[in-house]
Amino acid sequence: MLTKMKGFGSLKSPILVKTAGFAFVALAFFYLGKHWSDDTYQQMIFFSSNSNPNAKTPSISISPNYNKSFDIKSLINDTKEVDTVVDQTLPAIPPEPSLSPPPPPPPAVQRLGVVDENGVMRDEFEVGEYDPDVVENRNNETEVVQDVNAVVRVQKFETCPVTMREYIPCLDNEQAIKELKSTEKGEKFERHCPEKEKALNCLVPPPKGYKAPIPWPTSRDEVWYSNVPHAQLAEYKGGQNWITVDKDKFKFPGGGTQFIHGADQYIDQISQMIPEIAFGNHTRLALDVGCGVASFGAYLYSRNVLTMSVAPKDVHENQIQFALERGVPAMVAAFATRRLLYPSQAFDLIHCSRCRVNWTRDDGILLLEVNRLLRAGGYFAWAAQPVYKHEPLLEEQWEEMLNLTNRLCWNLVKKEGYIAIFQKPLNNTCYLSRESGTLPPLCDPKDDPDDVWYVDLKPCISRLPEDGSGSNITNWPERLNNPPERLQSIKLDAFISRNDLFKAESKYWKEIIDSYVRALRWNTFKLRNVMDMRAGYGGFAAALIGNQLDCWVMNVVPLSGPNTLPVIYDRGLLGVMHDWCEPFDTYPRTYDLLHAAGLFSIEQKRCNVSSIMIEMDRILRPGGRVYIRDSVSIIYELEQIGKAIGWRVAVRDTAEGPHASYRVLTGDKNLPR
């Protein structure tokens, strides 16, 4: 009994207690591992150290998942079940409070566009500043270079024969003129453009001895003989005080066939006859038909009146060239069988002084075109022999004119000396009250009086808008910046925000021209004749006026876009419809500055851009400049064409910086050596 008690006591030895404790702990861990190693988690491989201190290698127990394959990516991404377990076992731990200050608010976004987040055009935006370091420097200029592998090299263009120095492609197409079935109505003076394979592909040369044009306003009175070396007009009109030759210059005394005492005295007479004409206030835009050397328009300019002087390329073929050399707005155009390229209600005054147009032929179809062009309430001034000469044939012509103007509802306001002035009605009331069957009839309501590109003359009276738009415009200069009512009639995708579009465009170009004047010193350029080749609403021209640059702008509205010409004229600016796939109706060496914004990226789908650039060179004066603002995708191609033409070209960043999608290409046409 005592021995047994000893044996039992030996169970209480330290070794036995340690062994039992170790076994208990091992069983506990085994049970916990078994409990948690259910189907929720995949089994793992366990490594453990051997309890034997003399063992040289660790013991390894193999997981039940041995020799199985698993999609590790799905296990990593499968967090849904894990989150569930954590939510059941662990209490939510609140995040520790942040000791760092909150981040500063983001900087205010600068509006660089003209469309807000709702897609509405706004005028609260910024265009940006031009870097003053970009000032034009002719001796030290860095050009933006594109990857040469992406540039198509253009072969240098050759010079045209000397016989083409006055060449106007669509008016000098002799072959097409010979093939005309009839020329009795002046068809030969209208556009007949050469076929594409016969398009101009050389550089029209200047005459020998060409000099930089005399700047305005001196050019109103004299120009270099060598620039327009044609003395025939001076010989033919020598007794009418039009033009004289004085050594190496042509002089312009300011006279004309019907105003031998000078254009100023003649304009004063019209003002005294009809004070309501109010030149430079109520009357801002005029059309001078059969203009001669454009002295009427040249002297009206000093009274804040812009005059489009037009004449056909006939026996006095260089009269328009003289007008342009003087710095007067002018185009080669004829009253023949097609509408002129100006919108309805364009001019406040239309003037004809011995313009050699038979206004009563074909029941007055040519005077109907004048009626279309004349603004409601506008004036037609006619100075011609039938007005004042008492000869049977001339008196008969006067009676025919009176009869026609009565049927057009024109009012003979005043007849004095050799001038008769008629006024167009303000609305359609008189037209609608005429006797049934009176000719000419009113045009069909579906006729668009602003549709002018290759449109035949219509033997009908163009209706005036029922809302009075076009007649109730403000006076100059307020009308320049007021959105006109005819803005609502332009065929655009936008219907609500048109006034916003108008204001945004005006602000856009004002800030850009301000930058050009500030950084590129446009105010030092000798600008007189300027063309905006894609004019929009005329914001570019308005910005030039705002910067007091003494020039006029031919606002060209391309056929490929909306017809915004009525808006341009309602603002008091001049313009014309044109398709840049064809040449322009003007003489070579016409413009000091050609401006094209976004033109080529649009027209490249329809036209050969090289042909447009060649045409630009034809109408650009030597010493003149080109500014092309267009997308990067085409600007470097235009750069190569400009170099092939012989311009001094450079590509500049816009105000938006080097990563913008637009660039500005500048080109200078050198004076002949």
XYZ file of C-alpha atoms in Angstrom:
673
model
C 0.000 0.000 0.000
C 2.795 2.280 0.763
C 4.540 1.306 -2.500
C 1.406 2.117 -4.513
C 1.143 5.472 -2.845
C 4.684 6.237 -3.868
C 3.959 5.323 -7.453
C 0.986 7.569 -7.466
C 2.988 10.320 -6.004
C 5.443 10.058 -8.790
C 2.703 11.325 -11.119
C 3.133 14.695 -9.455
C 6.713 14.983 -10.615
C 7.645 18.179 -12.590
C 8.293 16.258 -15.823
C 4.884 14.654 -15.812
C 3.153 17.966 -15.184
C 5.011 19.638 -18.048
C 4.190 16.773 -20.377
C 0.517 16.847 -19.517
C 0.368 20.626 -19.940
C 2.052 20.459 -23.346
C -0.377 17.766 -24.466
C -3.335 19.807 -23.316
C -2.121 22.906 -25.193
C -1.490 20.808 -28.320
C -4.986 19.357 -28.171
C -6.481 22.819 -27.677
C -4.688 24.218 -30.717
C -5.606 21.132 -32.718
C -9.255 21.549 -31.786
C -9.219 25.294 -32.646
C -7.491 24.640 -35.952
C -9.981 21.888 -36.743
C -12.897 24.148 -35.796
C -11.814 27.086 -37.981
C -10.551 24.999 -40.864
C -14.029 24.401 -42.322
C -15.182 25.003 -45.894
C -15.047 28.774 -45.484
C -11.250 28.881 -45.784
C -8.918 26.689 -47.767
C -6.427 24.559 -45.791
C -2.799 25.618 -45.676
C 0.625 23.975 -45.295
C 2.002 24.292 -41.737
C 5.659 24.470 -40.796
C 6.694 23.819 -37.171
C 9.954 23.407 -35.323
C 10.694 20.011 -33.765
C 10.575 19.893 -29.962
C 13.719 17.878 -30.012
C 16.608 20.300 -29.649
C 18.924 17.828 -31.350
C 16.815 17.664 -34.517
C 18.518 19.172 -37.595
C 15.423 19.747 -39.713
C 11.978 21.156 -38.983
C 8.977 18.903 -39.133
C 6.315 19.497 -41.777
C 2.652 18.680 -41.554
C 0.807 18.457 -44.868
C -2.377 20.453 -45.347
C -5.453 18.627 -46.615
C -5.278 20.921 -49.641
C -2.094 19.216 -50.796
C -2.038 18.479 -54.506
C -5.050 20.766 -55.176
C -5.047 23.832 -57.532
C -6.694 27.153 -56.719
C -7.492 30.410 -58.614
C -5.413 32.809 -56.530
C -6.896 35.903 -58.266
C -10.432 34.908 -57.372
C -9.397 34.169 -53.791
C -7.852 37.624 -53.479
C -10.864 39.376 -54.977
C -13.411 37.259 -53.061
C -13.874 39.641 -50.169
C -17.561 39.426 -49.656
C -17.483 36.354 -47.418
C -14.419 37.541 -45.561
C -16.137 40.825 -44.778
C -19.084 38.863 -43.412
C -16.870 36.922 -41.004
C -15.095 40.034 -39.836
C -18.400 41.772 -39.221
C -19.487 38.841 -37.011
C -16.346 38.600 -34.944
C -14.804 42.047 -34.637
C -16.403 45.231 -33.378
C -16.265 48.265 -35.632
C -13.166 50.339 -34.936
C -13.749 54.050 -35.400
C -11.115 55.850 -37.493
C -8.574 57.889 -35.649
C -9.134 61.611 -35.924
C -6.885 63.292 -38.492
C -4.403 65.666 -36.961
C -3.483 67.339 -40.337
C -5.459 70.406 -41.558
C -7.993 69.868 -44.368
C -6.677 70.345 -47.942
C -7.166 73.793 -49.539
C -10.116 74.189 -51.963
C -9.297 73.611 -55.655
C -8.471 76.746 -57.697
C -11.314 78.391 -59.594
C -11.689 77.077 -63.121
C -10.799 79.671 -65.748
C -13.307 79.746 -68.605
C -11.450 79.535 -71.883
C -14.392 78.406 -73.980
C -17.580 80.031 -75.156
C -19.933 77.212 -74.120
C -20.953 76.648 -70.505
C -21.697 73.334 -68.802
C -25.234 73.435 -70.162
C -24.093 73.888 -73.755
C -25.193 77.556 -73.900
C -22.994 80.193 -75.535
C -21.834 82.749 -72.977
C -19.770 85.906 -73.157
C -18.186 85.424 -69.710
C -14.997 83.749 -70.823
C -11.338 84.555 -71.286
C -9.351 84.207 -74.494
C -5.959 84.645 -72.866
C -3.009 86.918 -73.383
C -0.352 86.830 -76.059
C 3.133 86.449 -74.693
C 4.914 89.769 -75.264
C 8.027 87.778 -76.133
C 6.244 86.582 -79.251
C 6.662 90.029 -80.830
C 7.499 89.677 -84.497
C 11.241 89.909 -85.024
C 12.405 89.652 -88.589
C 16.027 89.006 -87.653
C 15.621 86.421 -84.915
C 12.598 84.175 -85.208
C 12.092 80.594 -84.116
C 9.668 78.486 -86.069
C 7.676 75.618 -84.595
C 9.010 72.468 -86.233
C 6.934 69.363 -86.792
C 8.252 65.873 -87.365
C 9.699 66.039 -90.868
C 8.423 62.568 -91.600
C 4.866 63.853 -91.259
C 5.323 66.837 -93.614
C 4.607 66.562 -97.301
C 7.158 68.519 -99.289
C 5.652 70.783 -101.953
C 7.525 71.630 -105.113
C 8.202 75.317 -105.665
C 5.588 77.054 -107.805
C 6.680 78.709 -111.046
C 5.952 82.292 -112.084
C 3.179 82.884 -114.605
C 3.900 84.610 -117.941
C 4.078 88.417 -117.855
C 0.892 88.587 -119.937
C -1.058 87.296 -116.893
C -0.085 90.097 -114.526
C -3.726 91.410 -114.449
C -5.304 87.949 -114.676
C -8.730 87.321 -113.072
C -9.390 83.598 -113.654
C -13.217 83.598 -113.696
C -13.507 86.791 -115.762
C -10.683 86.180 -118.254
C -11.774 82.729 -119.414
C -11.726 83.570 -123.116
C -12.622 80.058 -124.239
C -15.791 79.982 -122.112
C -16.785 83.475 -123.262
C -16.441 82.450 -126.922
C -18.794 79.520 -126.329
C -21.594 81.665 -124.859
C -24.844 81.422 -126.817
C -25.607 85.088 -126.221
C -23.813 88.167 -124.903
C -26.492 90.819 -125.467
C -27.393 91.030 -121.764
C -23.833 91.279 -120.535
C -23.224 87.555 -119.986
C -19.567 87.923 -120.941
C -18.983 90.143 -117.882
C -20.129 87.447 -115.442
C -18.238 84.562 -113.857
C -17.019 81.770 -116.130
C -14.415 79.892 -114.121
C -11.875 77.558 -115.746
C -12.181 73.831 -115.213
C -10.185 72.296 -112.358
C -7.485 70.878 -114.624
C -6.996 74.388 -116.060
C -6.958 76.161 -112.704
C -4.232 78.670 -111.944
C -1.083 76.819 -110.874
C 1.537 79.556 -111.069
C 2.337 82.839 -109.345
C 0.947 85.966 -111.036
C 3.875 88.413 -111.392
C 3.717 92.120 -110.535
C 4.420 94.705 -113.247
C 7.973 95.843 -113.741
C 8.977 98.528 -111.262
C 6.236 97.668 -108.756
C 6.617 99.604 -105.481
C 5.065 99.365 -102.043
C 1.659 101.081 -102.378
C 1.301 104.638 -101.160
C -0.473 104.429 -97.771
C -3.936 105.804 -97.054
C -5.075 108.592 -96.924
C -2.499 109.888 -99.403
C -3.437 107.070 -101.770
C -6.908 108.556 -102.169
C -5.333 111.286 -104.301
C -2.330 109.579 -105.917
C -0.851 106.152 -106.666
C 2.324 104.896 -108.353
C 2.080 104.708 -112.134
C 4.243 101.570 -112.146
C 1.751 99.678 -109.958
C -1.132 100.141 -112.441
C 0.652 100.985 -115.700
C -2.450 101.692 -117.802
C -2.792 105.201 -119.168
C -5.739 104.439 -121.483
C -8.344 105.444 -118.880
C -6.564 108.741 -118.226
C -6.572 109.448 -121.968
C -10.197 108.386 -122.459
C -11.560 110.314 -119.452
C -9.077 113.182 -119.522
C -11.757 115.841 -119.941
C -13.961 114.578 -117.092
C -11.587 115.192 -114.200
C -11.342 111.471 -113.286
C -7.631 110.773 -113.478
C -4.444 112.394 -114.743
C -0.825 111.320 -115.212
C 1.797 113.351 -113.359
C 5.347 112.037 -113.904
C 5.581 108.704 -112.046
C 2.097 108.918 -110.467
C -1.570 108.900 -111.304
C -3.466 111.784 -109.696
C -7.180 111.723 -108.825
C -8.730 115.222 -108.686
C -11.943 113.812 -107.238
C -14.152 114.487 -110.224
C -16.535 112.364 -112.272
C -18.762 112.414 -115.316
C -21.681 114.006 -113.442
C -19.719 115.781 -110.696
C -17.103 117.751 -112.555
C -16.799 120.137 -109.595
C -15.606 117.346 -107.350
C -17.027 114.469 -105.342
C -17.189 116.466 -102.103
C -19.449 119.135 -103.645
C -21.600 116.407 -105.214
C -22.036 114.605 -101.875
C -22.935 117.905 -100.208
C -25.633 118.448 -102.827
C -27.214 115.053 -102.085
C -27.117 115.793 -98.343
C -28.885 119.109 -98.894
C -31.519 117.529 -101.139
C -32.411 114.804 -98.579
C -31.112 115.669 -95.078
C -32.593 112.374 -93.793
C -29.890 110.495 -95.702
C -27.501 111.636 -92.940
C -24.205 110.230 -94.234
C -22.210 108.456 -91.520
C -25.211 108.202 -89.217
C -28.393 106.856 -90.824
C -26.552 105.992 -94.052
C -23.540 103.789 -93.360
C -23.339 101.482 -96.417
C -23.542 102.516 -100.068
C -23.256 100.773 -103.435
C -21.777 102.765 -106.320
C -22.777 101.190 -109.660
C -20.446 101.913 -112.573
C -18.069 103.598 -110.193
C -15.316 104.827 -112.511
C -12.193 105.208 -110.394
C -14.382 105.254 -107.230
C -13.987 108.881 -106.204
C -17.579 108.880 -104.890
C -16.717 106.079 -102.442
C -13.275 107.511 -101.688
C -14.754 110.802 -100.457
C -17.673 109.179 -98.655
C -15.167 107.257 -96.525
C -14.152 110.455 -94.734
C -17.835 110.749 -93.703
C -17.917 107.296 -92.077
C -19.656 105.697 -95.061
C -18.370 102.424 -96.521
C -19.060 102.212 -100.252
C -18.837 99.079 -102.367
C -17.728 100.324 -105.777
C -18.584 97.942 -108.613
C -18.083 97.971 -112.352
C -17.717 95.326 -115.068
C -14.408 94.485 -116.678
C -15.310 96.262 -119.925
C -13.561 98.883 -122.066
C -12.635 100.661 -118.812
C -11.351 97.379 -117.434
C -8.842 98.883 -115.019
C -11.197 101.228 -113.163
C -11.676 98.691 -110.332
C -7.928 98.141 -110.190
C -7.416 101.880 -109.732
C -10.066 101.923 -106.995
C -8.336 99.132 -105.086
C -4.900 100.671 -105.528
C -6.309 103.854 -104.016
C -7.580 101.865 -101.017
C -11.316 102.017 -101.763
C -13.612 98.959 -101.344
C -14.314 97.630 -104.837
C -15.185 94.491 -106.812
C -15.536 93.565 -110.445
C -19.278 92.958 -110.897
C -21.974 93.524 -113.493
C -25.757 93.903 -113.630
C -26.398 91.270 -116.265
C -28.300 87.985 -115.770
C -27.429 86.881 -112.214
C -27.884 88.297 -108.749
C -24.959 90.204 -107.310
C -23.216 88.415 -104.443
C -24.653 90.636 -101.687
C -27.673 89.913 -99.454
C -31.079 91.531 -99.523
C -31.445 94.864 -97.724
C -27.694 95.354 -97.792
C -27.251 99.037 -98.704
C -28.703 102.207 -97.230
C -27.967 104.066 -100.479
C -27.437 102.845 -104.052
C -25.900 105.343 -106.455
C -25.689 105.412 -110.245
C -24.018 108.322 -111.983
C -23.986 107.728 -115.738
C -23.465 104.046 -114.967
C -24.546 102.953 -118.452
C -27.175 100.504 -117.160
C -30.527 100.299 -118.940
C -32.710 100.047 -115.837
C -35.978 99.629 -117.717
C -35.060 96.729 -120.001
C -36.941 93.441 -119.606
C -39.650 95.157 -117.572
C -37.108 96.485 -115.102
C -35.387 93.238 -114.079
C -32.143 95.087 -113.315
C -33.905 97.674 -111.160
C -35.594 94.780 -109.367
C -32.106 93.638 -108.369
C -31.403 97.142 -107.037
C -34.680 96.878 -105.117
C -33.548 93.551 -103.586
C -30.230 95.042 -102.489
C -31.724 98.280 -101.136
C -32.665 98.420 -97.472
C -36.294 99.111 -96.622
C -36.632 102.892 -96.575
C -33.308 103.210 -98.424
C -32.503 105.638 -101.271
C -31.608 105.253 -104.946
C -29.726 108.246 -106.387
C -29.743 108.431 -110.188
C -27.649 111.044 -111.986
C -28.100 110.672 -115.735
C -29.094 112.566 -118.855
C -32.798 111.491 -118.815
C -33.134 113.287 -115.471
C -32.300 116.748 -116.796
C -32.069 116.790 -120.603
C -35.159 117.735 -122.598
C -34.778 115.652 -125.718
C -37.558 113.390 -127.041
C -35.675 110.118 -126.603
C -34.364 111.058 -123.156
C -37.755 112.317 -122.021
C -39.242 108.998 -123.096
C -36.624 107.175 -121.003
C -37.503 109.351 -118.002
C -41.191 108.522 -118.336
C -40.370 104.800 -118.529
C -38.307 105.149 -115.358
C -41.120 106.953 -113.541
C -43.640 104.300 -114.583
C -41.392 101.461 -113.433
C -40.532 103.036 -110.066
C -44.223 103.698 -109.405
C -45.000 100.004 -109.942
C -42.142 99.186 -107.561
C -43.796 101.498 -105.004
C -40.757 103.771 -104.979
C -41.339 107.390 -104.099
C -39.589 110.120 -106.075
C -38.447 112.165 -103.096
C -36.494 114.871 -104.896
C -35.369 115.881 -108.371
C -32.821 118.652 -108.597
C -30.540 119.486 -111.493
C -29.197 116.234 -112.887
C -29.977 114.134 -109.759
C -33.177 112.265 -108.974
C -33.542 110.459 -105.643
C -36.090 107.681 -105.043
C -36.995 105.969 -101.766
C -37.982 102.324 -101.249
C -41.038 101.597 -99.031
C -40.630 100.378 -95.451
C -42.982 97.393 -95.779
C -45.130 95.354 -98.188
C -48.331 97.400 -97.757
C -48.011 99.236 -101.087
C -47.125 96.045 -102.953
C -50.214 94.267 -101.656
C -52.507 97.197 -102.472
C -51.586 97.374 -106.183
C -54.175 96.472 -108.767
C -54.415 92.785 -109.614
C -52.097 91.805 -112.452
C -49.690 94.711 -111.938
C -46.197 93.868 -113.112
C -43.713 93.037 -111.783
C -45.405 90.685 -109.292
C -44.287 89.924 -105.763
C -41.868 87.021 -105.505
C -43.109 83.712 -104.183
C -42.873 83.584 -100.361
C -40.565 80.576 -100.754
C -38.002 82.642 -102.672
C -34.954 83.373 -100.535
C -33.738 86.902 -101.383
C -30.399 86.126 -99.704
C -29.660 83.154 -101.985
C -27.112 84.644 -104.413
C -24.471 82.142 -105.530
C -25.031 81.582 -109.287
C -28.704 82.524 -108.897
C -30.459 84.088 -111.904
C -32.208 87.423 -111.616
C -35.868 87.103 -110.673
C -38.553 89.151 -112.543
C -40.380 89.836 -109.290
C -40.300 92.120 -106.255
C -38.495 90.621 -103.258
C -40.798 90.656 -100.244
C -39.776 92.523 -97.120
C -39.855 90.603 -93.818
C -43.165 90.992 -92.033
C -41.407 91.602 -88.720
C -39.649 94.672 -90.130
C -36.171 93.173 -89.656
C -33.595 94.891 -91.804
C -35.353 98.246 -91.712
C -35.404 99.091 -88.013
C -31.674 98.946 -87.344
C -29.890 101.476 -85.162
C -27.678 104.241 -86.513
C -23.918 104.121 -86.867
C -21.824 103.481 -84.827
C -24.258 101.827 -82.373
C -25.297 99.246 -84.963
C -21.775 97.776 -85.020
C -22.185 96.047 -81.656
C -25.959 95.547 -81.448
C -27.201 92.035 -82.317
C -29.554 92.712 -85.277
C -33.001 91.180 -85.588
C -32.018 89.338 -88.770
C -29.689 87.257 -86.618
C -32.748 85.150 -85.800
C -33.331 84.302 -89.470
C -29.881 82.803 -90.078
C -30.067 79.059 -90.700
C -28.119 77.714 -87.713
C -28.439 74.728 -85.399
C -28.755 77.075 -82.427
C -32.105 78.785 -81.956
C -32.117 80.206 -78.432
C -28.589 81.455 -77.841
C -27.945 83.407 -81.060
C -27.417 86.714 -79.289
C -24.957 84.938 -76.987
C -23.157 83.552 -80.037
C -22.944 87.046 -81.514
C -21.598 88.594 -78.308
C -19.183 85.729 -77.699
C -17.699 86.017 -81.187
C -17.307 89.770 -80.789
C -15.516 89.367 -77.460
C -13.372 86.521 -78.801
C -12.024 88.566 -81.704
C -11.677 91.735 -79.681
C -9.318 90.035 -77.247
C -7.349 88.368 -80.044
C -6.941 91.600 -82.038
C -6.016 93.419 -78.826
C -3.267 90.826 -78.413
C -2.140 91.213 -82.036
C -1.915 94.967 -81.613
C -0.102 94.628 -78.289
C 2.310 91.796 -79.103
C 2.628 91.794 -82.884
C 2.306 95.574 -83.364
C -0.499 95.514 -85.875
C -0.980 99.231 -85.311
C 2.362 99.792 -87.077
C 1.346 97.816 -90.177
C 0.339 99.802 -93.247
C -3.040 98.103 -93.479
C -5.713 99.444 -95.777
C -7.369 96.678 -97.807
C -8.112 93.695 -95.547
C -9.989 90.472 -96.247
C -11.454 88.091 -93.680
C -11.839 84.868 -95.646
C -14.275 83.257 -93.171
C -16.038 86.154 -91.544
C -18.777 84.624 -89.390
C -20.685 87.565 -87.908
C -17.933 90.066 -88.728
C -16.321 90.054 -85.274
C -12.806 90.289 -86.748
C -13.679 93.435 -88.727
C -15.471 94.964 -85.732
C -12.375 94.385 -83.582
C -10.183 96.214 -86.119
C -12.561 99.178 -85.957
C -12.486 98.989 -82.162
C -8.700 99.284 -82.261
C -8.977 102.306 -84.584
C -7.005 100.678 -87.392
C -7.659 102.789 -90.486
C -8.662 100.036 -92.859
C -11.735 98.437 -94.426
C -12.534 94.721 -94.436
C -14.041 92.547 -97.148
C -15.943 90.012 -95.036
C -16.204 86.831 -97.088
C -18.890 84.328 -96.101
C -17.967 80.915 -97.565
C -20.638 78.945 -99.341
C -19.758 75.940 -97.147
C -21.139 77.599 -93.991
C -24.279 79.467 -92.882
C -25.122 82.661 -94.746
C -24.394 85.323 -92.139
C -24.101 88.169 -94.677
C -27.357 89.887 -93.585
C -25.947 90.194 -90.049
C -22.657 91.591 -91.360
C -24.461 94.294 -93.352
C -26.823 95.111 -90.504
C -23.725 95.789 -88.392
C -22.547 98.362 -90.945
C -19.835 96.190 -92.519
C -19.222 95.092 -96.110
C -19.073 91.514 -97.313
C -19.698 89.043 -100.100
C -20.712 85.421 -100.595
C -18.012 83.213 -102.130
C -17.002 79.602 -102.720
C -13.283 79.192 -102.049
C -13.147 76.255 -104.446
C -13.222 79.005 -107.114
C -11.174 82.210 -107.615
C -12.324 85.560 -106.242
C -13.576 88.415 -108.459
C -10.806 90.931 -107.982
C -7.584 92.013 -109.626
C -4.175 90.709 -108.566
C -2.389 92.611 -105.801
C -5.571 93.802 -104.070
C -5.202 93.195 -100.298
C -2.629 94.134 -97.656
C -3.792 91.458 -95.202
C -5.569 88.137 -95.693
C -7.017 86.559 -92.556
C -8.382 83.006 -92.450
C -9.612 81.390 -89.221
C -10.658 77.742 -89.401
C -11.121 77.968 -93.175
C -8.788 75.276 -94.463
C -9.768 72.517 -92.050
C -13.309 72.886 -93.433
C -12.606 73.524 -97.101
C -10.039 70.722 -97.457
C -12.989 68.341 -97.725
C -14.221 70.193 -100.824
C -11.313 72.071 -102.355
C -7.652 71.755 -103.234
C -5.969 73.757 -100.471
C -3.006 74.503 -102.766
C -5.408 76.238 -105.173
C -6.748 78.402 -102.340
C -3.206 79.369 -101.321
C -2.301 80.221 -104.936
C -5.411 82.396 -105.131
C -4.389 84.103 -101.894
C -1.002 84.899 -103.391
C -2.677 86.301 -106.528
C -4.805 88.807 -104.617
C -2.172 89.643 -101.963
C -0.081 92.755 -102.483
C 3.711 92.351 -102.450
C 4.725 93.345 -98.948
C 1.371 92.082 -97.655
C 0.712 89.570 -94.880
C -1.245 86.382 -94.335
C -2.587 85.192 -90.956
C -4.031 81.683 -90.955
C -5.466 80.373 -87.691
C -6.266 76.674 -88.044
C -5.881 73.184 -86.620
C -2.532 71.464 -86.171
C -3.691 68.699 -88.514
C -3.418 71.025 -91.528
C -1.297 73.999 -90.489
C 2.025 72.324 -91.283
C 0.840 71.347 -94.753
C -0.079 74.991 -95.316
C 3.368 75.972 -94.065
C 4.996 73.859 -96.779
C 2.710 75.316 -99.453
C 3.514 78.828 -98.235
C 7.228 78.123 -98.548
C 6.700 76.716 -102.047
C 4.893 79.930 -103.002
C 7.816 81.956 -101.684
C 6.274 83.512 -98.589
C 8.323 84.016 -95.474
C 6.369 81.782 -93.105
C 6.366 80.952 -89.413
C 4.097 78.824 -87.231
C 3.224 80.222 -83.822
C 1.408 78.911 -80.779
C -1.955 80.401 -79.949
C -2.663 81.952 -76.553
C -3.782 78.525 -75.307
C -0.178 77.282 -75.400
C 1.869 74.598 -77.197
C -0.580 71.789 -76.421
C -3.563 73.505 -78.035
C -5.076 71.972 -81.153
C -4.682 75.241 -83.078
C -1.706 77.145 -84.469
C -1.237 80.471 -86.239
C 0.614 80.516 -89.555
C 1.991 83.912 -90.571
C 3.247 84.584 -94.064
C 4.891 87.640 -95.612
C 4.933 88.201 -99.363
C 8.180 89.849 -100.367
C 8.381 92.951 -102.515
C 9.985 92.326 -105.950
C 13.660 93.116 -106.168
